Amino acid sequence: MTSANPRHPDFPIPGGPKLRAKGWRQEGLLRLLENVLAVGEDPSNLVVYAALGRAARNWPAHKAIVQALTTMEEDQTLVIQSGKPVGLLRTHAKAPLVIMANCNIVGQWAKAEIFYELERKGLICWGGLTAGAWQYIGSQGVIQGTYEIFMRIAERRFGGTLAGRFILTAGLGGMGGSQPLAGRMAGAAILTIDIDPERARKRKEIGYLEVIAPDLDTALTMIEAAKSERRALSVGLVGNAADIYPEIARRGIVPDVVTDQTAAHDLVFGYVPRTRSLDEARAMRKTAPEQLMEESRASIVDHVRAMLTFQSRGAEVFDNGNLIRTHAREGGLANAFDIPIFTEAYLRPLFARAIGPFRWMALSGDPKDIAAIDDLVLRLFGDNQIVSNWIKLARQYVPFEGLPARIAWLGHGERSELALGVNELVADGTLKGPVAFSRDHLDAAGMAHPNIMTENMRDGSDAIADWPLLDAMALCSSQADLVAVHSGGGGYAGYMTSAGVTLIADGTAAAAERLAMSLDNDTGLGVIRYADAGYGEAIDEVSLKHIPHIQL
Ligand code: NAD
């Protein structure tokens, strides 16, 4: 049984009790593949988010993946290479059902030009972090992270609230679309610019954005009114951020918080330079990609220069993980890195304790299953301020897209405790169906990204990709259902390596074993990674939670 998907009618939302595969583990992964397309940005081209982040390499590959998931036995492992299934190995019932590697290119060859060439030849595809591994849940996937950043800023600079404060940002795409809602949840008046009117319309339609202003003057008047009344408000504006940021600076207006989440990582298929209309840029993607790259880089320089101006006038400015500083520096803006990265500036103490973006999806398709899990989270972690505050807010504000899902930043021991509790609710019939657990690849053990996750690590280990590779191997050894290793990032090559994991809680004892072992080893390794780098929070967590860290 599927339900209608008004956004993409050809991609219905999966759900219901009927199995098409030979077990819930296979069926669960199949539903997650269907779900990333149902909530994706451009599913007819298999694009889920982050400009080119795809769920499968091409349609024949997609068809073969669906066929394999539908027919495979529990003692087989499907092997996927950059979105294309290449083998169905005989393994055993405790082995992962799916292992995948997306967009990994050997060091010296890991360059944008080589990625684009391999992509054109149909040999590789960019899986984003969660697109290729079928873990994307729509804009909700990063919303708590963005909200927590805003709240850390509120605590440090504005007496604990962003009421009466102005946030300026850009990007209303798959991930960036979470910003207006996160800003409103934090109490702010938030203005988000996007060059594509269709994206703005979409975010308004699904309830992430309240109003779209017809022009900059109207937008600023709305923001000013909301600020003075200390009223939370999200305003969208169609335009190029590389024009609008400098114009706001020219008028002498200083927002309280400034960031950006345009698809600046991709100078061809993501960012639109101020010198081109959206249609012109789209046409040039095929006809003149090098020219487009050059113009995008030049625009990013203007865009980031305006961000630096706001910073020099007292605004809190940060990079929200889209490599905009990296491209600005390559374009000649030497001080682009005066802008801090969000991970180091606000979230590292959480990551050091392996507290990160954990999420779960109700495979039944029934929102009541998520409501019951919300209740369980509040019962188990009611005294955890961050978690209980978030669940209450999310219930009130966050609309579901696709399969009902929830994200919550949980740490070592908490993730497995929740998952085992949910597995029992599946077993005793409280929930209508099994539940899938996953996380963003941007997690303690899961990622090496020297310009985002691991910038300025205390021991200088920023660029060492051993950690996510070890994580993936540990997860395979711990009976996870799906394990993925991705590389890519900006320009899709050479910027990061990450590991992802998915588990299906189907109410069985075998699932309980898989959940406990995989989730604890994943977060345990995360804590070990930060303890190894010398973070005090991680060293404390090792002794407090008896994590098996070997200290030399
Ligand atoms: P997306 O491709 O879905 O959307 C990008 C948006 O940027 C589009 O709506 C596009 O119209 C807009 N845009 C491009 N150039 C513009 C310009 N000059 N002015 C105004 N708007 C412009 O991408 P997404 O999934 O929303 O991701 C956005 C960025 O965030 C990516 O670089 C991605 O890698 C990064 N990201 C960061 C995190 C994190 O944890 N902080 C998580 C996921 C993604």
Tab-separated table of N, CA and C and ligand atoms in Angstrom, residues 41 49-51 142 170-176 193-196 199 239-242 261-265 270-272 320-322 342 442, ligand 1:
chain	number	residue	atom	x	y	z
A	41	GLU	N	14.508	16.163	-4.571
A	41	GLU	CA	14.323	17.420	-5.295
A	41	GLU	C	13.935	17.206	-6.752
A	49	TYR	N	19.153	15.412	-3.467
A	49	TYR	CA	19.466	16.738	-2.923
A	49	TYR	C	20.923	17.060	-3.254
A	50	ALA	N	21.395	18.208	-2.729
A	50	ALA	CA	22.796	18.627	-2.904
A	50	ALA	C	23.214	18.608	-4.374
A	51	ALA	N	22.439	19.298	-5.195
A	51	ALA	CA	22.690	19.472	-6.622
A	51	ALA	C	22.611	18.158	-7.401
A	142	VAL	N	18.420	17.956	8.492
A	142	VAL	CA	19.424	18.826	9.118
A	142	VAL	C	18.790	19.877	10.025
A	170	ALA	N	20.830	32.082	2.718
A	170	ALA	CA	20.396	31.790	1.352
A	170	ALA	C	20.347	30.286	1.156
A	171	GLY	N	19.565	29.862	0.145
A	171	GLY	CA	19.445	28.437	-0.176
A	171	GLY	C	18.172	27.847	0.401
A	172	LEU	N	17.238	27.534	-0.508
A	172	LEU	CA	15.982	26.889	-0.089
A	172	LEU	C	15.863	25.521	-0.754
A	173	GLY	N	16.998	24.850	-0.933
A	173	GLY	CA	16.993	23.515	-1.541
A	173	GLY	C	16.655	22.450	-0.510
A	174	GLY	N	17.038	21.202	-0.844
A	174	GLY	CA	16.683	20.065	-0.003
A	174	GLY	C	17.097	20.252	1.451
A	175	MET	N	18.339	20.675	1.665
A	175	MET	CA	18.833	20.866	3.032
A	175	MET	C	18.650	22.307	3.493
A	176	GLY	N	18.998	23.239	2.605
A	176	GLY	CA	18.870	24.656	2.948
A	176	GLY	C	17.438	25.028	3.310
A	193	ILE	N	17.270	33.782	0.912
A	193	ILE	CA	17.290	34.120	-0.520
A	193	ILE	C	17.474	32.849	-1.337
A	194	ASP	N	16.739	32.706	-2.435
A	194	ASP	CA	17.038	31.627	-3.390
A	194	ASP	C	16.774	32.132	-4.794
A	195	ILE	N	17.632	31.712	-5.706
A	195	ILE	CA	17.533	32.161	-7.092
A	195	ILE	C	16.368	31.482	-7.827
A	196	ASP	N	15.897	30.376	-7.307
A	196	ASP	CA	14.911	29.563	-8.013
A	196	ASP	C	13.519	29.730	-7.375
A	199	ARG	N	11.842	26.568	-5.947
A	199	ARG	CA	12.297	26.057	-4.635
A	199	ARG	C	11.589	26.818	-3.510
A	239	GLY	N	16.087	35.704	-5.616
A	239	GLY	CA	17.151	36.575	-6.106
A	239	GLY	C	18.484	35.867	-5.955
A	240	ASN	N	19.531	36.519	-6.430
A	240	ASN	CA	20.857	35.923	-6.310
A	240	ASN	C	21.542	36.451	-5.036
A	241	ALA	N	21.965	35.543	-4.183
A	241	ALA	CA	22.567	35.951	-2.909
A	241	ALA	C	23.812	36.807	-3.134
A	242	ALA	N	24.510	36.571	-4.245
A	242	ALA	CA	25.727	37.350	-4.513
A	242	ALA	C	25.398	38.786	-4.904
A	261	GLN	N	23.403	28.622	2.674
A	261	GLN	CA	23.357	27.196	2.332
A	261	GLN	C	22.896	26.993	0.888
A	262	THR	N	23.418	27.836	-0.004
A	262	THR	CA	23.253	27.544	-1.425
A	262	THR	C	24.139	26.339	-1.740
A	263	ALA	N	23.920	25.748	-2.913
A	263	ALA	CA	24.736	24.574	-3.260
A	263	ALA	C	26.101	25.032	-3.782
A	264	ALA	N	26.812	25.808	-2.959
A	264	ALA	CA	28.084	26.404	-3.378
A	264	ALA	C	29.184	25.367	-3.558
A	265	HIS	N	28.959	24.136	-3.058
A	265	HIS	CA	29.990	23.104	-3.240
A	265	HIS	C	30.172	22.776	-4.714
A	270	GLY	N	25.354	23.382	-9.112
A	270	GLY	CA	24.736	23.841	-7.873
A	270	GLY	C	24.579	25.341	-7.798
A	271	TYR	N	25.696	26.049	-7.754
A	271	TYR	CA	25.668	27.507	-7.542
A	271	TYR	C	25.318	28.225	-8.852
A	272	VAL	N	24.555	29.305	-8.756
A	272	VAL	CA	24.224	30.114	-9.934
A	272	VAL	C	24.932	31.460	-9.805
A	320	ASN	N	27.983	27.131	6.817
A	320	ASN	CA	27.092	26.035	7.205
A	320	ASN	C	27.322	24.777	6.369
A	321	GLY	N	28.564	24.520	6.029
A	321	GLY	CA	28.901	23.220	5.445
A	321	GLY	C	28.699	23.115	3.952
A	322	ASN	N	28.845	24.209	3.202
A	322	ASN	CA	28.673	24.102	1.740
A	322	ASN	C	29.925	24.507	0.968
A	342	PHE	N	30.721	25.775	11.136
A	342	PHE	CA	29.725	25.558	12.205
A	342	PHE	C	30.104	24.425	13.153
A	442	LEU	N	27.416	12.942	8.621
A	442	LEU	CA	28.113	13.955	9.432
A	442	LEU	C	27.919	13.576	10.903
B	1	NAD	P1	20.156	21.847	-3.271
B	1	NAD	O1	20.897	21.621	-4.528
B	1	NAD	O2	18.926	21.057	-3.007
B	1	NAD	O3	19.733	23.400	-3.172
B	1	NAD	C1	20.638	24.464	-3.368
B	1	NAD	C2	19.861	25.764	-3.559
B	1	NAD	O4	20.765	26.851	-3.739
B	1	NAD	C3	18.937	25.737	-4.777
B	1	NAD	O5	17.623	25.981	-4.350
B	1	NAD	C4	19.492	26.848	-5.673
B	1	NAD	O6	18.481	27.501	-6.414
B	1	NAD	C5	20.145	27.781	-4.668
B	1	NAD	N1	21.176	28.671	-5.226
B	1	NAD	C6	22.253	28.322	-5.972
B	1	NAD	N2	22.992	29.411	-6.235
B	1	NAD	C7	22.373	30.470	-5.657
B	1	NAD	C8	22.682	31.840	-5.549
B	1	NAD	N3	23.781	32.359	-6.094
B	1	NAD	N4	21.819	32.644	-4.862
B	1	NAD	C9	20.706	32.149	-4.288
B	1	NAD	N5	20.378	30.837	-4.357
B	1	NAD	C10	21.216	30.007	-5.020
B	1	NAD	O7	21.213	21.698	-2.101
B	1	NAD	P2	20.933	21.401	-0.532
B	1	NAD	O8	20.641	19.957	-0.361
B	1	NAD	O9	19.961	22.392	0.001
B	1	NAD	O10	22.384	21.667	0.082
B	1	NAD	C11	22.893	22.995	0.108
B	1	NAD	C12	24.338	22.993	0.542
B	1	NAD	O11	24.446	22.607	1.909
B	1	NAD	C13	25.198	22.026	-0.250
B	1	NAD	O12	26.432	22.624	-0.548
B	1	NAD	C14	25.372	20.877	0.684
B	1	NAD	O13	26.558	20.146	0.438
B	1	NAD	C15	25.401	21.579	2.027
B	1	NAD	N6	24.973	20.716	3.155
B	1	NAD	C16	25.398	21.003	4.422
B	1	NAD	C17	24.959	20.224	5.480
B	1	NAD	C18	25.352	20.479	6.880
B	1	NAD	O14	25.388	19.563	7.653
B	1	NAD	N7	25.581	21.696	7.275
B	1	NAD	C19	24.113	19.158	5.277
B	1	NAD	C20	23.680	18.908	3.999
B	1	NAD	C21	24.089	19.707	2.958
